[in-house]
XYZ file of C-alpha atoms in Angstrom:
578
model
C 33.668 0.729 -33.431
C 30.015 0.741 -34.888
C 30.276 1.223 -38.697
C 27.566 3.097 -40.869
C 25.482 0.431 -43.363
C 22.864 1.630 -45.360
C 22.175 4.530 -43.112
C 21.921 2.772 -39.745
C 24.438 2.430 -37.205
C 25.900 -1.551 -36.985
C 27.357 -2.689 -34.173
C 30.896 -4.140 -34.053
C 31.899 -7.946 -33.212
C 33.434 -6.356 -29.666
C 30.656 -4.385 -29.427
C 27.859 -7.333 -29.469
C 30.191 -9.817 -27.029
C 30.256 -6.488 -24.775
C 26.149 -6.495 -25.051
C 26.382 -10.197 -24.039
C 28.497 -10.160 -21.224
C 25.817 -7.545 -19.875
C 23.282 -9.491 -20.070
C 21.813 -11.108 -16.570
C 20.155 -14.578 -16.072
C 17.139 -13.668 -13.535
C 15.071 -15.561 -11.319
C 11.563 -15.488 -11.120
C 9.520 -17.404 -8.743
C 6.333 -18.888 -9.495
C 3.934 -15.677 -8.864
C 6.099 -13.663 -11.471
C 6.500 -16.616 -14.221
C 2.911 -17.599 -13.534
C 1.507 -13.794 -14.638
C 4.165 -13.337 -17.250
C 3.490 -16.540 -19.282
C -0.431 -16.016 -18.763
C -0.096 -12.348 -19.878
C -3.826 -11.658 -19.859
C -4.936 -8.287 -20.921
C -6.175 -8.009 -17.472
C -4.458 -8.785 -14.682
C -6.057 -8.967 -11.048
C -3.168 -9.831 -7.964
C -3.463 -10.296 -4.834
C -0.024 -11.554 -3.543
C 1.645 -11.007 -0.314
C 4.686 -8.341 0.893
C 7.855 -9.885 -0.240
C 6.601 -11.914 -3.266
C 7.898 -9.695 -6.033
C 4.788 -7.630 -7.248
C 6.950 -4.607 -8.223
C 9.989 -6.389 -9.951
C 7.886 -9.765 -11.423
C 4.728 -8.295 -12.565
C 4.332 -3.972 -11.726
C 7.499 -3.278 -14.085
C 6.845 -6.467 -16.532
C 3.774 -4.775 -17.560
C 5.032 -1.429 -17.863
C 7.558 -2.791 -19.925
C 4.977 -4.053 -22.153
C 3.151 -1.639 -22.583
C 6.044 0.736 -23.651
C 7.799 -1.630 -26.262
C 4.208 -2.678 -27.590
C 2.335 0.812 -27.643
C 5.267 3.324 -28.579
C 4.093 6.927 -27.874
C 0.899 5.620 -25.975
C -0.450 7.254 -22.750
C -0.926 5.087 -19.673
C -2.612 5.964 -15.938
C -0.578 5.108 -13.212
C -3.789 5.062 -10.592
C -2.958 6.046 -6.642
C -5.586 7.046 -3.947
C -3.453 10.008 -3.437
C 0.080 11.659 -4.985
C 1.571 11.547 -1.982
C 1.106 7.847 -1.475
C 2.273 7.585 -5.081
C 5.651 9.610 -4.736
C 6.308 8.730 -1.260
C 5.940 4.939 -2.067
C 4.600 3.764 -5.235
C 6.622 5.551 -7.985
C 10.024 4.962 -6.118
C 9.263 0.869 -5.851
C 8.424 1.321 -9.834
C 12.003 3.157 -10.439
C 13.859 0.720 -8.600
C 11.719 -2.660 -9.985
C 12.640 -0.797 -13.514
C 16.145 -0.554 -12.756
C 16.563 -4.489 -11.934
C 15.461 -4.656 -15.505
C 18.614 -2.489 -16.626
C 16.261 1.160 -17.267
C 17.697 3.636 -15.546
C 16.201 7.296 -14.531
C 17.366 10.455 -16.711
C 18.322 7.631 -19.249
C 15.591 5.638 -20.281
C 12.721 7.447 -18.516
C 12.203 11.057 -16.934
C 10.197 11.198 -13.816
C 8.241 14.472 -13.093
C 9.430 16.278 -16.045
C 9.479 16.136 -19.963
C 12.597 14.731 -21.138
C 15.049 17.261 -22.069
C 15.655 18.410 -26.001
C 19.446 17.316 -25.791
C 18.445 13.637 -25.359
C 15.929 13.253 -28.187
C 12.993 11.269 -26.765
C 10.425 10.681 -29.410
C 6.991 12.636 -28.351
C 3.788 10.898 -27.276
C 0.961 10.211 -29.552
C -1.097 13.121 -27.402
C 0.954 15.126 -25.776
C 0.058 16.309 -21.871
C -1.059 19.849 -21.411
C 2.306 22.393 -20.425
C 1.316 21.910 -16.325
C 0.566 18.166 -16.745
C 4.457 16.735 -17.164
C 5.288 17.073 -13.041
C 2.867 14.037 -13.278
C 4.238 11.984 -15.764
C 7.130 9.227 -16.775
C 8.550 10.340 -20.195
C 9.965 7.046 -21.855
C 12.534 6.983 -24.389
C 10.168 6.072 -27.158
C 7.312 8.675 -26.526
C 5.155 6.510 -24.339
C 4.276 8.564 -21.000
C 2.529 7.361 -17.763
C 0.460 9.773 -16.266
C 0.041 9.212 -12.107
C -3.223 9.962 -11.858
C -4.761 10.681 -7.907
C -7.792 9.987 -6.622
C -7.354 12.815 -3.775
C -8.267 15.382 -6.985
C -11.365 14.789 -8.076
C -11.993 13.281 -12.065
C -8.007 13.803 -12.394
C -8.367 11.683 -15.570
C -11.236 13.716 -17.333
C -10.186 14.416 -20.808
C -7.540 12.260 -20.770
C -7.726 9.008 -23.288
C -5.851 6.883 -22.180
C -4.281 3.572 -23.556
C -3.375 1.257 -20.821
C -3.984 1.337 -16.534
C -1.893 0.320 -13.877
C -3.033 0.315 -10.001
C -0.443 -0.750 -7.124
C -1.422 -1.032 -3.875
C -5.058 -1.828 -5.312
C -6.219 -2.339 -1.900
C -6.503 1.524 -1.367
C -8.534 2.458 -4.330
C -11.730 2.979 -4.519
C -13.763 0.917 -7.211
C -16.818 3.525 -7.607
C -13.781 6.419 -8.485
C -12.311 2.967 -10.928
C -15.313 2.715 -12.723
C -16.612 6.413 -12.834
C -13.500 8.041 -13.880
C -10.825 6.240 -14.869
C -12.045 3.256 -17.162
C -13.988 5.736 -18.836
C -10.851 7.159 -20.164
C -9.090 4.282 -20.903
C -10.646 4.443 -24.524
C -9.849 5.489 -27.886
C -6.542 5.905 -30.288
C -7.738 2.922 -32.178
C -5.878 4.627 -34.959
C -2.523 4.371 -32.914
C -2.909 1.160 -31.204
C -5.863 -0.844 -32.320
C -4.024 -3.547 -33.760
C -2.524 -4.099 -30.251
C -3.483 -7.115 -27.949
C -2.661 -5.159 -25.167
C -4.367 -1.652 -25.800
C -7.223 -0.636 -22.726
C -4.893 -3.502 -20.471
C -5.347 -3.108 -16.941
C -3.030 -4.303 -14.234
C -3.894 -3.973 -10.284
C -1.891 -5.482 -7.712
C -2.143 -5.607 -3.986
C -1.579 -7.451 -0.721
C -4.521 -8.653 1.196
C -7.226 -5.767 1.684
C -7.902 -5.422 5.300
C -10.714 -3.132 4.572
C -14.233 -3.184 2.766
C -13.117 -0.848 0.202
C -10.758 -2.967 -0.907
C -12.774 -5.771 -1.361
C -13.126 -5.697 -4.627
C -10.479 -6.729 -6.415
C -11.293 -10.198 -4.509
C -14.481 -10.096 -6.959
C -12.542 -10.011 -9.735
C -11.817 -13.996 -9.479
C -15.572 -14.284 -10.866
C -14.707 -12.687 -13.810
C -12.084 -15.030 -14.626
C -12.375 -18.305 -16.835
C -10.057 -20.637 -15.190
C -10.837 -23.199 -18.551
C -9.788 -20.328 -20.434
C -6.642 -19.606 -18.764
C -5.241 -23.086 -18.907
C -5.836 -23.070 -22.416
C -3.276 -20.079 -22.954
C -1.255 -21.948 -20.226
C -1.684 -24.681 -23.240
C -0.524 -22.952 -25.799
C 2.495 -21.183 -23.861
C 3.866 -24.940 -22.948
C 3.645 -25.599 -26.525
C 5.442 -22.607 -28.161
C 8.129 -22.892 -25.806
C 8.749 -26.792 -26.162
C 8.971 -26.031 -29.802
C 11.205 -22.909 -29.570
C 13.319 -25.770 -27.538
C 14.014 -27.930 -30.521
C 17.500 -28.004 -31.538
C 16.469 -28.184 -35.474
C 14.357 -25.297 -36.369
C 12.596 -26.829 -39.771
C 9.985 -24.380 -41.776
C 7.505 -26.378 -40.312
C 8.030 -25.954 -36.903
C 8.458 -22.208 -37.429
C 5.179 -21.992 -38.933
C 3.821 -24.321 -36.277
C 5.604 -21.675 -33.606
C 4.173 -18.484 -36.144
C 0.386 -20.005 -35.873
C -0.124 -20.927 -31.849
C 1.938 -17.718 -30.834
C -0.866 -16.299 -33.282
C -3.746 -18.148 -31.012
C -1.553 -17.412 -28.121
C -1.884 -13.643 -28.487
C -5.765 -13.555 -29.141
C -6.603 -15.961 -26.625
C -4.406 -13.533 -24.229
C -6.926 -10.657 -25.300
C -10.411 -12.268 -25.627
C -12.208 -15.068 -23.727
C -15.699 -15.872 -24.000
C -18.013 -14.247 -21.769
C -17.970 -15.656 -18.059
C -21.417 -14.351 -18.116
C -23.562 -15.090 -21.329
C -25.250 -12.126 -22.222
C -27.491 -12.043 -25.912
C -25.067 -10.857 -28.722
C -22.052 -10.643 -26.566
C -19.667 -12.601 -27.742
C -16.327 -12.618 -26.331
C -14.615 -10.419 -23.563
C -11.383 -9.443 -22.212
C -8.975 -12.149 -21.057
C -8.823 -11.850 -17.122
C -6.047 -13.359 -14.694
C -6.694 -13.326 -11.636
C -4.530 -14.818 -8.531
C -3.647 -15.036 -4.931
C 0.139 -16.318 -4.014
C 1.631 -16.063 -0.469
C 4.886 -15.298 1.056
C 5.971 -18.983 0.678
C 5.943 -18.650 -3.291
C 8.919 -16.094 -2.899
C 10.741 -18.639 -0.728
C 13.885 -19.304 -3.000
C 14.428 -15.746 -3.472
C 13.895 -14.021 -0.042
C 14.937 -17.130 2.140
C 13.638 -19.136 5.312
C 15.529 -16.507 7.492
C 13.440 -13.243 6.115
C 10.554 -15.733 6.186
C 11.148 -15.919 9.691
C 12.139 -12.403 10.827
C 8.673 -10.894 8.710
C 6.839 -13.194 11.322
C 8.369 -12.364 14.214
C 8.189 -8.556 13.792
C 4.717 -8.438 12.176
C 1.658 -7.992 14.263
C -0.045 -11.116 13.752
C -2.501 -9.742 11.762
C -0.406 -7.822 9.458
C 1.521 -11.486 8.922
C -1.490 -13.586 8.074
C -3.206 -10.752 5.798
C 0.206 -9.234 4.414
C 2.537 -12.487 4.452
C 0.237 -15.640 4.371
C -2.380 -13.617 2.308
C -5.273 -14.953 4.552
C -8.676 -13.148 3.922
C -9.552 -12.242 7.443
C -12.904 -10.423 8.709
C -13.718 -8.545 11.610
C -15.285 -10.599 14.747
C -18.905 -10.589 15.017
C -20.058 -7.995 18.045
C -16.453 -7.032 18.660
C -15.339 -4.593 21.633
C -15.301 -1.969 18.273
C -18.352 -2.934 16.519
C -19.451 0.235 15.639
C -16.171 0.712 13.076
C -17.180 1.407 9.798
C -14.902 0.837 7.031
C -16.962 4.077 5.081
C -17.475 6.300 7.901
C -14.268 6.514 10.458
C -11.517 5.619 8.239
C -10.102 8.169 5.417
C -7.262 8.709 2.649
C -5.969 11.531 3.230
C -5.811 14.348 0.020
C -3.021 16.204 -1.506
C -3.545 19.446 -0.116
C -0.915 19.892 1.745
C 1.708 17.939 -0.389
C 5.359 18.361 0.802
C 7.090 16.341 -0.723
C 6.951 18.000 -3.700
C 10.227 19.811 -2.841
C 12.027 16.867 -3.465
C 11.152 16.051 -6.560
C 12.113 12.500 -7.929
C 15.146 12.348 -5.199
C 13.817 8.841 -3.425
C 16.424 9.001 -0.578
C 15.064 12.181 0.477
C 11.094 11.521 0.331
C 12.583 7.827 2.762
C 13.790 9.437 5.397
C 11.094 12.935 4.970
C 9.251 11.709 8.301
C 6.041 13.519 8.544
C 6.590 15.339 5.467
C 4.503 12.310 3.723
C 1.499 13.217 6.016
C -1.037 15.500 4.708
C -3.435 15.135 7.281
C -0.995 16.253 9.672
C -1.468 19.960 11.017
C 2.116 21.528 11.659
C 0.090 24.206 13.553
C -1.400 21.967 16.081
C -0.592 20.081 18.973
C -0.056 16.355 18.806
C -2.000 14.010 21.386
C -0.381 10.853 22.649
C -0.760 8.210 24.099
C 0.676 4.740 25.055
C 0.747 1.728 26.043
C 3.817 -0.609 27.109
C 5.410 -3.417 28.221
C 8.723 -6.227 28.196
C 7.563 -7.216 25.095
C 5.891 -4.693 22.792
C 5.279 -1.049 23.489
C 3.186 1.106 20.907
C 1.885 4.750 20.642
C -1.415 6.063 18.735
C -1.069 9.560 17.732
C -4.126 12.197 16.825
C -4.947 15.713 16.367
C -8.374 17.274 17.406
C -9.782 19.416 14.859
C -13.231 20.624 15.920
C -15.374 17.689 17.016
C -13.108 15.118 15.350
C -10.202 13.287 16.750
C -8.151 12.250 13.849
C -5.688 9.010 14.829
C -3.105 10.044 12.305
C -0.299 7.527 12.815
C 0.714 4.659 15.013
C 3.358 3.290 15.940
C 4.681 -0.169 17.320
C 8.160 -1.505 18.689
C 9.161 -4.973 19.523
C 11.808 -6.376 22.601
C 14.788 -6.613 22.136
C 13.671 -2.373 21.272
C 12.386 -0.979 24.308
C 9.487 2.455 25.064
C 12.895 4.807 24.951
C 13.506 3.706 21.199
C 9.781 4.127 20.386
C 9.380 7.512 21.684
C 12.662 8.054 19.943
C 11.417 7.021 16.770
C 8.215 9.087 17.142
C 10.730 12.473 17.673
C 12.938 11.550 14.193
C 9.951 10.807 12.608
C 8.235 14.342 13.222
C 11.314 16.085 13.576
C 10.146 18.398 10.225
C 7.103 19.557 12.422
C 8.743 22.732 13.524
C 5.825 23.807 16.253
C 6.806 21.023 18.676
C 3.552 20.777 20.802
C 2.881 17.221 22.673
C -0.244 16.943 24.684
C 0.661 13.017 26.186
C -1.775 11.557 27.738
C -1.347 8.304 30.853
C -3.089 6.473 33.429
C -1.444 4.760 36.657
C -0.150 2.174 35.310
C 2.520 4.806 33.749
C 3.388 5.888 37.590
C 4.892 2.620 37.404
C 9.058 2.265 37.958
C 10.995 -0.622 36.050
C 12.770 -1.351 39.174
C 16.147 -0.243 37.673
C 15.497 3.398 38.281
C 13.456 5.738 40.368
C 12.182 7.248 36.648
C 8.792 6.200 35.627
C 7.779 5.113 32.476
C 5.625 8.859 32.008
C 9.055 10.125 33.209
C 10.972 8.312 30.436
C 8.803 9.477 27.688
C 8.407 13.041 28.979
C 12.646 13.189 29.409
C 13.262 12.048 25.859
C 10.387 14.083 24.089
C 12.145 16.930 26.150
C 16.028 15.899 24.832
C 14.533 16.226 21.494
C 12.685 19.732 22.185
C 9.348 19.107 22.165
C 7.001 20.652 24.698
C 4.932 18.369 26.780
C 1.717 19.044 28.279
C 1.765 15.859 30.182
C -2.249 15.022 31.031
C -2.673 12.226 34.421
C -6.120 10.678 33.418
C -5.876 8.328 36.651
C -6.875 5.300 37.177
C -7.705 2.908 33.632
C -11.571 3.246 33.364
C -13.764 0.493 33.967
C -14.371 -1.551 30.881
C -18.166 -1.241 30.341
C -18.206 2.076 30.568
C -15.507 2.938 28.087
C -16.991 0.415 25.863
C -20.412 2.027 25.757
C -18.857 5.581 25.368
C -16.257 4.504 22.313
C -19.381 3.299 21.235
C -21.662 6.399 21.298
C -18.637 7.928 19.485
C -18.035 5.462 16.507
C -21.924 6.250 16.404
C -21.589 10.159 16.189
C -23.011 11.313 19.613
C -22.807 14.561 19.661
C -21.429 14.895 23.236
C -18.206 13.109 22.015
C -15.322 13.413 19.735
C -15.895 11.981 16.198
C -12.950 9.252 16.134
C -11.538 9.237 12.347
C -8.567 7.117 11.614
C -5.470 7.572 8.628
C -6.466 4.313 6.289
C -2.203 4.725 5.640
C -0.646 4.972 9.051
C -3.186 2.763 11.100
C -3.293 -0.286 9.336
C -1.958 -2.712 12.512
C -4.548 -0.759 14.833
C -7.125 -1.315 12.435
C -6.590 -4.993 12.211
C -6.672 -5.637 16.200
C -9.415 -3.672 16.662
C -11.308 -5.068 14.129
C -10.403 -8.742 15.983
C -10.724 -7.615 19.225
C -13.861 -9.347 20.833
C -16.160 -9.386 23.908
C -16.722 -11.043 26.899
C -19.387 -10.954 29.785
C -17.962 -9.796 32.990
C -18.865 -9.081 36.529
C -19.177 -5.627 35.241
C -20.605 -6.330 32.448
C -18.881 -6.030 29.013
C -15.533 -6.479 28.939
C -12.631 -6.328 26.217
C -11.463 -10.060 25.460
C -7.667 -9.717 27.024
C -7.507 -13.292 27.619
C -4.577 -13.948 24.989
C -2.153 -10.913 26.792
C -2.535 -13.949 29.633
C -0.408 -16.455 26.913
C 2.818 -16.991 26.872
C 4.437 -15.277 23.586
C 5.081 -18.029 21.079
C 4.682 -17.902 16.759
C 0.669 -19.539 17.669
C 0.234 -16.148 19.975
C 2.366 -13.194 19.357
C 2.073 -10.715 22.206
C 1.682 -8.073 19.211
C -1.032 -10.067 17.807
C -2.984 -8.936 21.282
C -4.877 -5.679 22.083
C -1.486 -3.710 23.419
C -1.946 -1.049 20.604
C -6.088 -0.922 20.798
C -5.413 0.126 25.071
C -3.173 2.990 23.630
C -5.929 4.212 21.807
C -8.183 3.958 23.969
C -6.182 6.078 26.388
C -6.148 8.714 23.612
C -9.694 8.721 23.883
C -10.460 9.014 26.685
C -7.598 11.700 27.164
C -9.100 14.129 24.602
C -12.522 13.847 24.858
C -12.373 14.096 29.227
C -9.167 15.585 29.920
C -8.181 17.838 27.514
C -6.080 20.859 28.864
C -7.510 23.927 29.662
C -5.648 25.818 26.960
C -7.186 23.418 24.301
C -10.951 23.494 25.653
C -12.064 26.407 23.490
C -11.862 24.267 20.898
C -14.132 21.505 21.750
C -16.228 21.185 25.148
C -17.603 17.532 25.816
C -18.289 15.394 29.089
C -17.417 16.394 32.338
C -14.162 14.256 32.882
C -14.863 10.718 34.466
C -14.772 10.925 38.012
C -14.956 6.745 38.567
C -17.825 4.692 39.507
């Protein structure tokens, strides 16, 4: 039992061999030892799905922060809340919890801790409302999620430290205008901290302009000056290492963990600039799939690139920086214009609070750009190997692309439209306006029930209503190029097309890489690689499957919308051929 001594509570002999036996040997791989032993005061990643970034450098820092800064405020920055509830803060809980802290008992999501449990209270408390937003810590320090979908959410805040997952999606303007300017102040709290103002944004590949510029960031590094703290690092641990621990080695460890932890806050400026003398540290680094190899395995290794869109796996996985084709079929996409984040207007998940298993398997719920009231417009595009499904909503003269979807053989179209049922099964006004051309008239040869038939039956299982919409035959080439055109542009004769940043991010990729070709009718979508045989060089869902589904969807809304829908918008006379 623990004994009282001198006012503080000792622990037993059984009690510290029962602390011991808890204690788990981890491995890290070389991305998460790499930013740990560097431990600059800013930290710029940009490391590929599967490497680690929550449990090897997201919850490291967070950790640091806490047991360093007691009581101190941090931002936890997200482009929106929902993004951050439905998928940063629960990869946070669980990367915490692989570090033994555990929800409602060494942290408090969405709440202030209760009384009963006796958490010590922040340095500046958050106003009464505030507290849904935070993480309440044991030892007063609170994290405040902070979204970008609410305009200057961190005015009047100081803050002490900033953390940005999923860096890719914020915007660097909103960055520098509102948030850095309050990470400032509490000197008197925290100034003697190597670590107070630290920043730590971490991402995959950015597929988009926007998120460009955390690639900048490498400028702002000096790579002399990191492998000087690597230096120092090697040395304090090769003397920790010594199995006689003289004076002198202690004070040899005491003065270059001393250098360590200054040269971890200041370097000298990258950029000489008259009377500036020195600068916060920056890390910055890129690491691939392959540096997670003795952790996730050959076999996941191997299943990520076979179910990936090609795209997805050299961005997400291999962490290749990949930009759009010069004169593409979609060269009128703008990364500014015709792709948004969507805002936290219509937030739903806040009914489920912290519960994580829940806000999984909400579906739709997670979409606030989605309008329960309004029909959804589909369309598709399939075949043995990969069938996929765009899905929008017109709203005045925009059509908004709101999610997309993708399955690969051995799944078949039946478990895609399947999934797209479950996954707006909370939508309770079941409205599906579904969109095909000919080559949807088309049987398998193992039934009389064509593929339209096969989506229309299981949509109908499932209770939706379907408006089913025959466009006829697939337009000719050159002329849907030159009208998607005229529409990326903003004719006015034409639906606006606006895309989910979130729930497109495979379409966006092949239409960004989809090119041109000349034709006997002139310009022509480059299908050439549809004509390879699938192999790991060229993945059928590397091809333009899912850019054809859209462009069914266009042409669907803006030429053959139903005549119940029509009051809203009134464009083109439908295409009669040519």
């Amino acid at each position: 039992m623990p004994v009282l001594h001198e006012n503080k509570i000792v622990p037993s002999v059984d009690d510290l061999h029962s602390i011991a036996n808890q204690v788990q040997k981890r491995y890290f791989n070389r991305m998460q030892r790499d930013v740990m032993s560097v431990g600059a005061h800013s930290r710029y990643i940009v490391a590929s799905r599967g490497t680690g970034k929550s449990e090897g450098v997201d919850a490291p820092f967070i950790l640091q922060m806490v047991w360093t800064m007691p009581g101190s405020m941090g931002g936890l920055i997200s482009p929106s809340r929902t993004k951050a509830w439905g998928n940063t803060l629960p990869a946070i809980c669980h990367a915490l919890s692989q570090w033994g802290y555990i929800q409602n008992l060494h942290y408090y999501v969405g709440r202030k801790a209760p009384e009963s449990v006796n958490f010590a209270k922040p340095k500046m408390e958050p106003l009464r409302d505030a507290w849904e937003n935070c993480i309440h810590f044991w030892n007063g320090t609170i994290l405040v999620v902070l979204s970008f979908a609410n305009g200057m959410s961190a005015n009047s805040m100081s803050l002490d430290w900033i953390i940005g997952p999923e860096a890719k999606f914020l915007d660097y303007d909103k960055i520098k205008s509102e948030v850095n300017p309050a990470n400032r102040g509490n000197k008197q709290y925290f100034g003697s901290c190597p670590y107070h103002h630290a920043v730590c944004f971490t991402t995959d590949m950015p597929t988009s302009k926007k998120g460009r510029w955390i690639l900048e960031k490498e400028n702002e590094m000096s790579p002399q000056h990191i492998r000087y703290i690597r230096t120092l690092h090697s040395q304090v641990g090769k003397l920790k290492r010594l199995p006689e621990q003289t004076e002198h080695i202690k004070k040899q460890i005491t003065t270059l963990q001393s250098d360590l932890m200054l040269a971890r806050q200041y370097q000298e400026p990258v950029v000489p600039v008259k009377g500036k003398k020195r600068e916060y540290t920056v890390f910055y680094a890129e690491y691939d799939i392959f540096d997670n190899m003795e952790v996730v395995g050959q076999d996941y290794i191997w299943q990520m690139h076979r179910d990936s869109p090609a795209l997805v796996w050299r961005t997400a996985f291999l962490n290749e920086r990949l930009f759009r084709v010069p004169n593409g079929f979609y060269s009128a996409l703008n990364d500014d214009i015709h792709f948004y984040i969507p805002d936290d207007t219509n937030n739903h998940l806040s009914r489920f609070g912290s519960n994580w298993k829940r806000i999984a398997t909400s579906g739709c719920l997670h979409d606030t750009d989605l309008d329960f009231e309004e029909p959804l417009h589909i369309a598709f595009d399939s075949n043995s190997a990969i069938s996929s499904c765009c899905v929008g909503q017109v709203t005045g003269n925009r059509l908004h692309t709101i999610k997309s979807f993708f399955v690969k053989t051995p799944k078949k179209l039946q478990e895609l439209v399947q999934e797209i049922c479950d996954y707006y099964a909370p939508k309770l006004k079941k409205e599906i306006v579904f969109y095909y051309d000919h080559t949807f008239m088309w049987t398998t040869g193992l039934t009389a029930e064509s593929y339209a038939d096969t989506i229309i039956r299981i949509f109908s299982d499932n209770r939706y209503n379907v408006t089913d919409v025959y466009i006829g035959q697939g337009v000719p080439h050159d002329w849907k190029h030159e009208q998607i055109d005229l529409a990326l542009k903003g004719f006015s004769g034409l639906l606006f097309p606006v895309f989910n940043l979130y729930n497109n991010e495979f379409l966006k990729l092949a239409m960004e890489q989809t090119g041109v070709r000349q034709g006997k009718n002139g310009f022509e979508k480059d299908k050439r690689p549809e004509a390879l045989d699938d192999s790991p060089e060229y993945p059928d869902e590397s091809k333009t499957h899912i850019t054809d589904a859209w462009d069914t969807l266009f042409v669907g809304t803006n030429y053959h919308l139903p005549p119940f829908l029509k009051s809203q918008f009134s464009g083109f006379v439908g295409f009669t051929g040519k």
